[in-house]
Coordinates of C-alpha atoms in Angstrom, one line a residue:
Chain A
M647 CA -14.7 5.8 -27.1
A648 CA -17.0 8.8 -27.8
V649 CA -18.8 8.1 -24.6
L650 CA -15.6 8.0 -22.7
M651 CA -14.4 11.3 -24.1
A652 CA -17.8 12.9 -23.4
A653 CA -17.6 11.7 -19.8
H654 CA -14.1 13.3 -19.5
D655 CA -15.3 16.6 -21.0
M656 CA -17.9 16.9 -18.3
S657 CA -15.4 16.2 -15.5
N658 CA -13.4 19.2 -16.7
Q659 CA -16.3 21.6 -16.9
A660 CA -14.9 23.8 -14.1
A661 CA -12.0 25.1 -16.3
P662 CA -12.8 27.1 -19.5
V663 CA -12.1 24.9 -22.6
E664 CA -10.0 27.6 -24.4
T665 CA -7.4 28.0 -21.6
L666 CA -7.2 24.3 -21.1
A667 CA -6.4 23.6 -24.7
S668 CA -3.7 26.3 -24.8
V669 CA -1.9 24.9 -21.7
P670 CA 0.8 22.5 -22.7
A671 CA 0.4 18.9 -21.5
V672 CA 3.9 19.0 -20.0
E673 CA 6.2 21.9 -19.4
I674 CA 9.7 21.2 -18.0
S675 CA 12.1 24.1 -17.3
G676 CA 15.6 23.9 -15.8
V677 CA 15.1 20.5 -14.1
N678 CA 18.0 18.9 -12.3
L679 CA 17.8 15.7 -10.3
T680 CA 20.7 14.3 -8.3
F681 CA 20.7 11.0 -6.4
Q682 CA 23.0 11.0 -3.4
T683 CA 24.8 7.7 -3.3
A684 CA 27.3 6.5 -0.8
D685 CA 30.4 7.5 -2.8
T686 CA 29.5 10.1 -5.5
P687 CA 26.4 11.9 -6.4
V688 CA 24.6 10.6 -9.6
Y689 CA 23.4 13.3 -11.9
A690 CA 20.3 11.6 -13.3
L691 CA 18.9 14.8 -14.9
S692 CA 20.8 17.9 -15.8
D693 CA 19.2 21.2 -17.0
V694 CA 16.3 19.5 -18.8
N695 CA 13.9 21.9 -20.7
L696 CA 11.0 20.5 -22.7
T697 CA 7.5 21.5 -23.7
I698 CA 5.0 19.0 -24.9
A699 CA 1.7 20.1 -26.5
R700 CA -1.6 18.3 -26.1
G701 CA -2.2 15.4 -28.5
E702 CA 1.5 14.8 -29.2
F703 CA 3.1 11.4 -29.3
V704 CA 6.6 12.0 -27.7
S705 CA 9.3 9.3 -27.5
F706 CA 12.2 9.5 -25.2
I707 CA 15.2 7.6 -26.5
G708 CA 18.7 7.0 -25.2
P709 CA 21.0 4.4 -23.7
S710 CA 20.3 3.1 -20.2
G711 CA 21.2 5.6 -17.5
C712 CA 20.3 8.6 -19.6
G713 CA 17.4 9.5 -17.3
K714 CA 14.5 8.8 -19.6
T715 CA 12.7 6.7 -17.1
T716 CA 13.6 9.1 -14.3
L717 CA 12.1 12.0 -16.4
L718 CA 8.9 10.0 -16.9
R719 CA 8.7 9.3 -13.1
V720 CA 9.3 13.0 -12.4
I721 CA 6.3 13.9 -14.6
A722 CA 4.3 11.2 -12.8
D723 CA 5.3 12.5 -9.3
L724 CA 6.9 9.2 -8.5
Q725 CA 10.2 11.1 -8.1
K726 CA 10.9 14.6 -6.9
V727 CA 13.3 17.0 -8.7
T728 CA 16.3 18.6 -7.0
S729 CA 15.7 21.9 -8.7
G730 CA 13.8 23.4 -11.6
E731 CA 10.1 23.4 -12.4
V732 CA 7.7 20.8 -13.9
K733 CA 4.1 21.5 -14.9
V734 CA 1.6 18.9 -15.9
N735 CA -1.6 20.3 -17.4
G736 CA -0.4 23.7 -16.0
V737 CA -0.2 22.4 -12.4
S738 CA 2.5 20.6 -10.3
P739 CA 3.0 16.9 -10.9
E740 CA 1.7 16.2 -7.4
T741 CA -1.6 18.1 -8.1
A742 CA -1.9 16.3 -11.4
R743 CA -1.3 12.9 -9.8
L744 CA -3.9 13.7 -7.1
D745 CA -6.3 14.7 -10.0
R746 CA -5.5 11.3 -11.7
A747 CA -4.4 13.2 -14.8
Y748 CA -2.3 10.4 -16.2
G749 CA -2.2 6.7 -16.7
Y750 CA 1.2 5.0 -16.2
V751 CA 2.2 1.8 -18.1
F752 CA 5.3 0.3 -16.5
Q753 CA 8.1 -1.8 -18.0
A754 CA 6.5 -4.9 -16.6
P755 CA 2.7 -5.4 -16.9
A756 CA 2.4 -5.1 -13.0
L757 CA -1.0 -6.9 -13.0
Y758 CA -2.2 -8.2 -9.6
P759 CA -2.0 -12.0 -10.0
W760 CA -5.0 -12.6 -7.6
R761 CA -7.3 -10.5 -9.8
N762 CA -8.7 -11.6 -13.1
I763 CA -8.2 -9.4 -16.2
Q764 CA -11.5 -7.7 -15.7
R765 CA -10.8 -6.9 -12.0
N766 CA -7.3 -5.8 -12.9
I767 CA -8.7 -3.2 -15.3
T768 CA -11.4 -2.1 -12.9
L769 CA -8.9 -1.7 -10.0
P770 CA -8.3 2.1 -10.6
L771 CA -12.1 2.6 -11.1
E772 CA -12.8 0.8 -7.8
I773 CA -10.3 3.0 -6.0
M774 CA -11.9 6.1 -7.6
G775 CA -15.3 4.9 -6.4
L776 CA -17.2 4.2 -9.6
S777 CA -20.3 2.1 -9.5
K778 CA -20.0 -1.6 -10.4
A779 CA -22.1 -1.2 -13.6
E780 CA -20.0 1.7 -14.7
R781 CA -16.8 -0.2 -13.9
L782 CA -17.8 -3.2 -15.9
A783 CA -19.0 -1.1 -18.9
R784 CA -15.7 0.7 -19.0
A785 CA -13.7 -2.5 -18.7
Q786 CA -15.5 -3.9 -21.7
R787 CA -14.8 -0.7 -23.7
V788 CA -11.1 -0.6 -23.0
L789 CA -10.7 -4.3 -23.6
E790 CA -12.2 -3.8 -27.0
L791 CA -9.7 -1.0 -27.6
V792 CA -6.8 -3.3 -27.0
N793 CA -8.5 -6.3 -28.8
L794 CA -8.8 -8.5 -25.7
T795 CA -12.6 -9.0 -25.6
G796 CA -13.4 -12.4 -24.2
F797 CA -10.4 -12.5 -21.8
E798 CA -12.3 -10.9 -18.9
K799 CA -12.3 -13.9 -16.6
K800 CA -8.8 -15.1 -17.4
F801 CA -6.0 -14.6 -14.8
P802 CA -2.8 -12.8 -15.7
W803 CA -0.7 -16.1 -15.7
Q804 CA -3.0 -17.5 -18.5
L805 CA -2.0 -14.7 -20.9
S806 CA 1.2 -14.2 -22.9
G807 CA 3.5 -11.3 -22.1
G808 CA 2.2 -9.2 -25.0
M809 CA -1.4 -9.7 -23.9
Q810 CA -0.5 -8.9 -20.3
Q811 CA 1.1 -5.6 -21.5
R812 CA -2.1 -4.8 -23.5
V813 CA -4.2 -5.4 -20.3
S814 CA -1.9 -3.0 -18.6
I815 CA -2.5 -0.4 -21.3
A816 CA -6.2 -1.0 -21.0
R817 CA -6.0 -0.5 -17.3
A818 CA -4.3 2.9 -17.8
L819 CA -7.0 3.8 -20.3
S820 CA -9.9 2.7 -18.1
F821 CA -10.2 6.0 -16.2
D822 CA -9.7 8.0 -19.4
P823 CA -6.7 10.1 -18.4
E824 CA -5.6 12.9 -20.8
L825 CA -2.0 11.8 -20.6
L826 CA -0.5 8.3 -21.0
L827 CA 3.0 7.7 -19.7
M828 CA 4.6 4.5 -21.0
D829 CA 7.9 3.3 -19.8
E830 CA 9.3 0.8 -22.3
P831 CA 6.1 -1.1 -22.4
F832 CA 7.2 -3.5 -25.1
G833 CA 10.8 -3.8 -24.1
A834 CA 10.5 -7.4 -23.0
L835 CA 8.6 -8.6 -26.2
D836 CA 9.9 -10.0 -29.4
E837 CA 10.1 -7.8 -32.5
I838 CA 7.1 -9.4 -34.4
I839 CA 4.7 -8.8 -31.5
R840 CA 6.3 -5.4 -30.9
D841 CA 5.6 -4.3 -34.5
H842 CA 2.0 -5.4 -34.2
L843 CA 1.5 -3.7 -30.8
N844 CA 3.2 -0.5 -32.2
E845 CA 0.6 -0.4 -35.0
Q846 CA -2.2 -0.9 -32.5
L847 CA -0.8 1.7 -30.1
L848 CA -0.6 4.2 -33.0
G849 CA -4.3 3.5 -33.9
L850 CA -5.3 3.9 -30.3
W851 CA -3.5 7.2 -30.0
R852 CA -5.2 8.5 -33.2
R853 CA -8.6 7.5 -32.1
T854 CA -8.4 8.8 -28.5
G855 CA -6.4 12.0 -29.2
K856 CA -4.4 11.5 -26.0
T857 CA -1.0 12.9 -25.3
L858 CA 1.4 10.0 -25.2
L859 CA 4.9 10.0 -23.6
F860 CA 6.8 6.9 -24.5
V861 CA 10.2 5.7 -23.3
T862 CA 12.1 3.4 -25.6
H863 CA 15.6 2.4 -26.6
S864 CA 14.6 1.3 -30.1
I865 CA 15.3 3.8 -32.9
P866 CA 12.7 2.4 -35.4
E867 CA 10.1 2.2 -32.7
A868 CA 10.7 5.9 -31.7
V869 CA 10.6 7.1 -35.3
F870 CA 7.6 5.0 -36.3
L871 CA 5.4 6.1 -33.4
S872 CA 6.3 9.7 -32.6
T873 CA 5.5 13.2 -33.6
K874 CA 8.4 14.4 -31.4
I875 CA 11.5 12.5 -30.5
V876 CA 13.6 13.5 -27.5
V877 CA 17.1 12.1 -27.7
M878 CA 18.9 11.8 -24.4
S879 CA 22.3 10.9 -23.2
P880 CA 23.8 9.7 -19.9
R881 CA 26.3 11.0 -17.2
P882 CA 24.8 13.5 -16.7
G883 CA 21.3 12.6 -18.0
R884 CA 20.4 15.3 -20.4
I885 CA 18.5 16.1 -23.7
I886 CA 20.8 16.1 -26.7
D887 CA 18.2 16.8 -29.4
V888 CA 14.5 17.3 -29.9
I889 CA 13.3 16.2 -33.3
D890 CA 9.9 17.2 -34.7
S891 CA 8.8 14.4 -37.1
N892 CA 7.4 15.4 -40.4
L893 CA 5.8 12.0 -41.0
P894 CA 2.0 12.0 -41.4
R895 CA -0.1 11.2 -38.3
D896 CA -1.8 8.4 -40.2
R897 CA 1.0 6.0 -41.0
S898 CA 1.5 2.3 -41.5
L899 CA 4.5 0.0 -40.9
E900 CA 5.5 0.5 -44.6
I901 CA 6.5 4.1 -43.9
R902 CA 9.7 2.6 -42.4
E903 CA 10.9 2.0 -45.9
S904 CA 10.6 5.7 -46.9
P905 CA 13.5 8.2 -47.2
E906 CA 11.8 10.6 -44.7
F907 CA 11.8 7.8 -42.1
A908 CA 15.5 7.1 -42.8
A909 CA 16.4 10.8 -42.5
I910 CA 14.8 11.0 -39.0
A911 CA 16.3 7.7 -37.9
H912 CA 19.7 9.0 -39.1
R913 CA 19.3 12.2 -37.1
V914 CA 18.4 10.2 -34.0
R915 CA 21.4 8.0 -34.5
E916 CA 23.6 11.0 -34.9
G917 CA 22.3 12.5 -31.6
L918 CA 22.9 9.2 -29.8
R919 CA 26.4 9.0 -31.1
A920 CA 27.2 12.6 -30.1
G921 CA 26.0 11.7 -26.6
H922 CA 28.4 8.8 -26.5
S923 CA 31.4 10.7 -27.7
Y924 CA 30.8 13.1 -24.8
E925 CA 30.9 10.1 -22.5
D926 CA 34.2 8.9 -24.0
H927 CA 35.9 12.2 -23.1
T928 CA 35.0 12.1 -19.4
Chain B
M975 CA 0.0 -38.2 -7.1
T976 CA 3.5 -39.5 -6.7
L977 CA 5.9 -38.3 -4.1
A978 CA 8.0 -36.7 -6.7
T979 CA 5.3 -34.3 -7.9
A980 CA 4.0 -33.6 -4.4
L981 CA 7.3 -32.3 -3.2
P982 CA 8.7 -29.0 -4.3
W983 CA 12.2 -30.4 -4.2
R984 CA 13.6 -33.6 -5.8
P985 CA 13.8 -36.4 -3.2
L986 CA 17.2 -38.0 -2.7
V987 CA 15.8 -41.5 -2.7
R988 CA 12.6 -42.5 -4.6
F989 CA 10.9 -44.8 -2.1
G990 CA 9.3 -47.4 -4.3
G991 CA 7.8 -44.5 -6.4
S992 CA 4.6 -44.5 -4.4
T993 CA 3.4 -42.3 -1.5
A994 CA 1.1 -44.9 0.0
L995 CA 4.0 -47.4 0.1
S996 CA 6.4 -45.1 1.7
V997 CA 3.8 -44.0 4.3
C998 CA 3.1 -47.6 5.2
A999 CA 6.8 -48.4 5.4
I1000 CA 7.5 -45.6 7.8
L1001 CA 4.4 -46.5 9.9
L1002 CA 5.6 -50.1 10.0
L1003 CA 9.1 -49.1 11.1
I1004 CA 7.7 -46.9 13.9
I1005 CA 5.5 -49.8 15.2
V1006 CA 8.4 -52.3 15.1
I1007 CA 10.6 -49.9 17.1
W1008 CA 7.7 -49.2 19.5
Y1009 CA 7.1 -52.9 20.2
A1010 CA 10.9 -53.5 20.7
G1011 CA 10.9 -50.5 23.1
T1012 CA 7.9 -51.9 24.9
V1013 CA 9.7 -55.1 25.7
K1014 CA 13.0 -53.4 26.6
M1015 CA 11.5 -50.8 28.9
N1016 CA 9.0 -53.0 30.6
A1017 CA 11.5 -55.8 31.2
G1018 CA 13.1 -54.1 34.2
P1019 CA 10.0 -53.7 36.4
L1020 CA 8.8 -57.2 35.2
L1021 CA 12.0 -58.9 36.3
D1022 CA 11.7 -57.1 39.7
R1023 CA 8.2 -58.5 40.0
Y1024 CA 9.3 -62.0 39.1
E1025 CA 12.0 -61.8 41.7
R1026 CA 9.6 -60.6 44.4
A1027 CA 7.2 -63.4 43.5
G1028 CA 10.1 -65.8 43.9
R1029 CA 9.8 -66.9 40.3
T1030 CA 13.1 -67.9 38.8
E1031 CA 11.9 -69.9 35.8
W1032 CA 10.7 -67.7 32.9
S1033 CA 11.1 -67.9 29.1
F1034 CA 11.7 -65.0 26.8
S1035 CA 8.3 -65.4 25.2
E1036 CA 6.6 -65.2 28.6
L1037 CA 8.5 -62.0 29.3
V1038 CA 7.4 -60.6 25.9
A1039 CA 3.8 -61.6 26.5
D1040 CA 3.8 -60.1 30.0
A1041 CA 5.5 -56.9 28.8
M1042 CA 2.7 -56.3 26.4
S1043 CA -0.1 -56.8 28.8
M1044 CA 0.9 -54.9 31.9
E1045 CA -1.8 -52.7 33.5
R1046 CA 0.6 -49.8 34.1
P1047 CA 3.5 -50.3 31.8
V1048 CA 6.5 -47.9 31.5
L1049 CA 5.7 -47.9 27.8
P1050 CA 2.4 -49.4 26.7
A1051 CA 2.4 -51.5 23.5
P1052 CA 0.8 -50.0 20.4
H1053 CA -2.2 -52.4 20.5
Q1054 CA -2.8 -51.5 24.1
V1055 CA -3.0 -47.8 23.2
A1056 CA -5.1 -48.7 20.2
A1057 CA -7.5 -50.6 22.3
D1058 CA -7.8 -47.8 24.9
F1059 CA -8.2 -45.3 22.1
N1060 CA -10.9 -47.4 20.6
K1061 CA -12.7 -47.8 23.9
S1062 CA -12.6 -44.1 24.9
V1063 CA -13.4 -42.7 21.5
F1064 CA -15.7 -45.1 19.8
Q1065 CA -17.2 -47.3 22.6
T1066 CA -18.1 -44.4 25.0
S1067 CA -20.9 -41.9 24.6
I1068 CA -19.3 -38.5 23.6
T1069 CA -21.1 -36.8 26.5
S1070 CA -19.4 -39.0 29.1
R1071 CA -16.4 -37.8 31.0
R1072 CA -14.7 -41.0 30.0
S1073 CA -14.9 -40.1 26.3
L1074 CA -11.8 -38.8 24.7
V1075 CA -13.9 -37.0 22.1
Y1076 CA -15.5 -35.0 24.9
H1077 CA -12.1 -34.0 26.3
A1078 CA -10.8 -33.2 22.8
W1079 CA -13.8 -31.0 22.2
V1080 CA -13.1 -29.1 25.4
T1081 CA -9.5 -28.5 24.4
L1082 CA -10.5 -27.7 20.8
E1083 CA -12.9 -25.0 21.9
A1084 CA -10.2 -23.2 23.8
A1085 CA -7.7 -23.7 21.1
L1086 CA -10.0 -22.3 18.4
L1087 CA -11.0 -19.3 20.4
G1088 CA -7.3 -18.7 21.2
F1089 CA -6.4 -19.1 17.6
V1090 CA -9.0 -16.6 16.4
L1091 CA -7.9 -14.1 19.1
G1092 CA -4.2 -14.7 18.4
T1093 CA -4.6 -14.4 14.6
L1094 CA -6.5 -11.1 14.9
L1095 CA -3.9 -9.8 17.4
G1096 CA -1.1 -10.9 15.1
I1097 CA -2.6 -9.3 11.9
G1098 CA -3.4 -6.1 13.9
L1099 CA 0.1 -5.9 15.2
A1100 CA 1.6 -6.5 11.7
I1101 CA -0.6 -3.8 10.1
V1102 CA 0.5 -1.3 12.8
I1103 CA 4.1 -2.2 12.5
V1104 CA 4.1 -2.0 8.7
H1105 CA 2.4 1.5 8.7
V1106 CA 4.1 3.2 11.6
A1107 CA 7.9 2.9 11.2
A1108 CA 8.6 4.1 14.7
L1109 CA 6.5 1.4 16.3
E1110 CA 8.5 -1.4 14.7
R1111 CA 11.6 -0.5 16.8
A1112 CA 9.4 0.0 19.9
M1113 CA 7.3 -3.1 19.6
M1114 CA 9.5 -5.8 18.1
P1115 CA 11.7 -6.4 21.2
W1116 CA 8.6 -7.0 23.3
I1117 CA 7.0 -9.3 20.8
I1118 CA 10.2 -11.3 20.6
A1119 CA 10.8 -11.2 24.4
S1120 CA 7.2 -12.6 24.9
Q1121 CA 8.2 -15.7 23.0
T1122 CA 11.5 -16.3 24.9
I1123 CA 9.6 -17.0 28.1
P1124 CA 8.7 -20.7 28.4
I1125 CA 4.9 -21.1 28.1
L1126 CA 5.0 -23.5 31.1
A1127 CA 6.4 -20.7 33.3
I1128 CA 4.0 -18.1 32.2
A1129 CA 0.8 -20.1 31.9
P1130 CA 0.2 -20.5 35.7
M1131 CA 0.7 -16.8 36.2
I1132 CA -1.8 -15.9 33.5
I1133 CA -4.3 -18.2 35.1
V1134 CA -3.7 -16.8 38.6
V1135 CA -3.9 -13.2 37.4
L1136 CA -7.0 -13.8 35.4
G1137 CA -8.5 -15.9 38.2
S1138 CA -8.1 -12.9 40.5
F1139 CA -10.3 -10.9 38.1
G1140 CA -12.8 -13.7 38.2
V1141 CA -12.0 -14.9 34.7
V1142 CA -11.9 -18.7 34.8
G1143 CA -12.7 -21.6 32.5
L1144 CA -12.4 -21.3 28.8
A1145 CA -11.0 -17.7 28.6
P1146 CA -7.7 -18.2 30.4
K1147 CA -6.9 -21.3 28.2
A1148 CA -7.8 -19.4 25.1
I1149 CA -5.6 -16.5 26.1
I1150 CA -2.6 -18.8 26.6
S1151 CA -3.3 -20.2 23.2
A1152 CA -3.5 -16.7 21.7
Y1153 CA -0.3 -15.8 23.5
L1154 CA 1.5 -18.6 21.7
C1155 CA 0.0 -18.2 18.2
F1156 CA -0.1 -14.4 17.7
F1157 CA 3.7 -14.5 17.2
P1158 CA 4.0 -16.5 13.9
V1159 CA 1.0 -14.6 12.5
A1160 CA 2.6 -11.2 13.3
I1161 CA 6.0 -12.1 11.9
G1162 CA 4.5 -13.8 8.8
M1163 CA 2.1 -10.9 8.1
V1164 CA 4.8 -8.2 8.5
K1165 CA 6.7 -10.1 5.8
G1166 CA 3.5 -10.5 3.7
L1167 CA 2.3 -6.9 4.0
T1168 CA 5.7 -5.7 2.8
S1169 CA 5.9 -8.3 0.0
P1170 CA 4.4 -6.2 -2.9
E1171 CA 7.0 -5.2 -5.5
P1172 CA 7.8 -1.4 -5.8
I1173 CA 6.1 -1.4 -9.2
H1174 CA 2.8 -2.5 -7.6
L1175 CA 3.1 0.1 -4.9
D1176 CA 4.0 2.8 -7.6
L1177 CA 0.8 1.8 -9.4
M1178 CA -1.3 2.5 -6.3
R1179 CA 0.5 5.9 -6.0
T1180 CA -0.4 6.8 -9.6
Y1181 CA -4.1 6.1 -8.7
N1182 CA -3.8 8.4 -5.7
A1183 CA -5.0 5.5 -3.5
T1184 CA -5.2 6.1 0.2
T1185 CA -3.2 4.0 2.7
R1186 CA -6.3 2.1 3.5
Q1187 CA -7.0 1.3 -0.1
T1188 CA -3.4 0.2 -0.7
L1189 CA -3.8 -2.1 2.3
R1190 CA -7.1 -3.5 1.1
F1191 CA -6.4 -3.9 -2.6
L1192 CA -2.7 -4.7 -2.5
R1193 CA -1.0 -5.4 0.8
L1194 CA -3.6 -7.8 2.2
P1195 CA -4.2 -9.9 -0.9
A1196 CA -0.4 -10.1 -1.4
S1197 CA 0.1 -11.3 2.2
L1198 CA -2.3 -14.2 1.9
P1199 CA 0.3 -16.9 1.1
F1200 CA 2.4 -15.7 4.1
L1201 CA -0.7 -15.6 6.3
F1202 CA -1.6 -19.3 5.6
T1203 CA 1.9 -20.5 6.3
S1204 CA 1.7 -18.7 9.6
L1205 CA -1.8 -20.0 10.3
K1206 CA -0.6 -23.6 10.0
V1207 CA 2.1 -23.0 12.6
A1208 CA -0.3 -20.9 14.8
I1209 CA -3.1 -23.5 14.9
S1210 CA -0.9 -26.3 16.1
L1211 CA 0.6 -24.0 18.7
S1212 CA -2.9 -23.0 19.8
V1213 CA -3.7 -26.7 20.5
V1214 CA -0.4 -26.9 22.6
G1215 CA -1.4 -23.7 24.4
A1216 CA -4.8 -25.0 25.3
I1217 CA -3.4 -28.3 26.6
V1218 CA -0.7 -26.4 28.7
G1219 CA -3.4 -24.1 30.0
E1220 CA -5.3 -27.1 31.4
L1221 CA -2.3 -28.4 33.3
P1222 CA -1.9 -25.8 36.1
T1223 CA -5.6 -25.3 36.8
G1224 CA -6.3 -28.9 37.7
A1225 CA -9.0 -28.7 35.1
Q1226 CA -11.7 -31.4 35.2
A1227 CA -12.0 -31.7 31.4
G1228 CA -9.8 -31.4 28.4
L1229 CA -6.8 -33.3 27.0
G1230 CA -4.5 -31.6 29.4
A1231 CA -6.7 -32.7 32.3
R1232 CA -6.7 -36.2 30.9
L1233 CA -2.9 -36.2 30.7
L1234 CA -2.6 -34.9 34.2
A1235 CA -5.0 -37.4 35.7
G1236 CA -3.2 -40.2 33.8
S1237 CA 0.2 -39.2 35.3
Y1238 CA -1.3 -38.9 38.8
Y1239 CA -2.6 -42.5 38.7
G1240 CA 0.2 -43.9 36.5
Q1241 CA -2.3 -44.6 33.8
T1242 CA 0.3 -44.6 31.0
V1243 CA -2.1 -46.1 28.4
Q1244 CA -4.5 -43.3 29.0
I1245 CA -1.7 -40.7 28.6
W1246 CA -0.7 -42.2 25.3
S1247 CA -4.1 -42.3 23.9
A1248 CA -4.6 -38.6 25.0
L1249 CA -1.4 -37.8 23.3
I1250 CA -2.5 -39.4 20.1
M1251 CA -5.8 -37.6 20.2
A1252 CA -3.9 -34.3 20.6
A1253 CA -1.8 -35.1 17.6
I1254 CA -4.8 -36.0 15.5
L1255 CA -6.5 -32.8 16.7
A1256 CA -3.6 -30.6 15.7
G1257 CA -3.0 -32.5 12.4
G1258 CA -6.7 -32.2 11.5
C1259 CA -6.7 -28.4 12.2
V1260 CA -3.6 -27.9 10.0
G1261 CA -5.4 -30.0 7.3
V1262 CA -8.5 -27.8 7.5
I1263 CA -6.4 -24.6 7.2
G1264 CA -4.7 -26.2 4.1
M1265 CA -8.1 -26.9 2.6
I1266 CA -9.2 -23.4 3.1
Q1267 CA -6.0 -22.2 1.5
R1268 CA -6.5 -24.3 -1.5
G1269 CA -10.0 -23.0 -1.9
I1270 CA -8.9 -19.4 -1.7
D1271 CA -6.0 -20.1 -4.1
R1272 CA -8.5 -21.4 -6.7
R1273 CA -10.8 -18.4 -6.1
F1274 CA -7.9 -16.0 -6.7
G1275 CA -6.6 -17.6 -9.8
G1276 CA -3.8 -19.8 -8.3
T1277 CA -2.1 -21.9 -10.9
P1278 CA -3.5 -25.5 -10.7

């Protein structure tokens, strides 16, 4: 991983290191997003303000329709805002996307079934024009990171759902982006595998020092993983609460039994409940 | 492999549980009907002939024997066709003009050239249609209109027009083949190139991939199953196109020429063996495409 990080530092040489470090990873101010449907407009995001510092692990939690996925897609420039301003690494989401500033992990693994695991991981590298030797070396490194060494020549259908999602994470890591955007990556997996992957993801985040934005609708998952939890609510999609976690960065699954964990989970639950009562009145 | 596992659906009736058995049963049924038809259809002309010869005494078995050994029957018996097929395929040097293999090769040459041209045209059209939204509206009506004109009507015109430019021989036939077979390829490829899921396209967008890279890494590989389905239709159409292309030219060689000569001289046996050769040719071509498809499937991780 050290080599990966070094390679990345070199690619950013143009900008002075001090200013880069002081620029927030994501800065969202006064963002509204309205979908025009046939009958009524849908307010997917309403007056969203949020700043995410570098190296944070941020979870977005809320019921479906609260705009958490939409917000992630806005940051990724897969969706345009109606009004307001979004900055990723201090530039517009489009510029950030053109710079390949982030890796996106979708709800489904989205592996190309005609490519084996290795070639799925090297796909972004091939698009970015890296040499074959470099591509293979990086594929090997990221497969190691997600504990899938030895599966290079397998095809996606030969892997379980959890393994496929790990490949998808490895693929997002392969070009070493500063920012990782993950949209309910473990939503379709059972709880045992999910716990295991959450631990792995936490270790990965600690080792790589990346900024991680993680969409989920599981309270324990959000509290266990995050340094910051953004609680959202639907109709209109908005932020109800932003909770800064006081749990140590270095944590294991046992922390879920601690009173600190319970306190944060309680506050998240309260936020979600407040969002729902609002919904009942409308 | 049994019939049940070979088919993607569940057959209504299990035919003895064996593919070989059911294939033989159908073949036997066809031959029986064919023989019955031979007697029935040749009886009329035979009875006329008996009458003209002043022959009033004939038994049914004599009629059957005569019906199956006529030189120019309305419908030749299977064994007559088989004998002619054997003679013109296996007993004749393949360089001879009497060899059906020679004629089949002439037709196959034009069909394959037309197939390649038509496939390239179809893929090219599909790529343009998928990428330029305005062109879909502008081009689709023409593409569909081109296929509503009977090929028998347009083939002579293509040959006359090309002939006036001095293009004769293989090329006009290949162009008629291409005219027939670009259509299924274009339609199948438009479907195939637009088949990737939104999530797969989003992924390409997050990589800041160019349109060309998205085509190469996503749209083209995703369209392969659609392409092969279309190619199987296209190659049999290209054989038909090449045969039709040989009819109006009065070509000296090719299965079409053989069919035409047979009908001029009432050589029905010759027509039937040419027809069977055409069927074998088209079937063989479809089989080869299927083999290539299976090979590519394996290469790209298809489930066994």
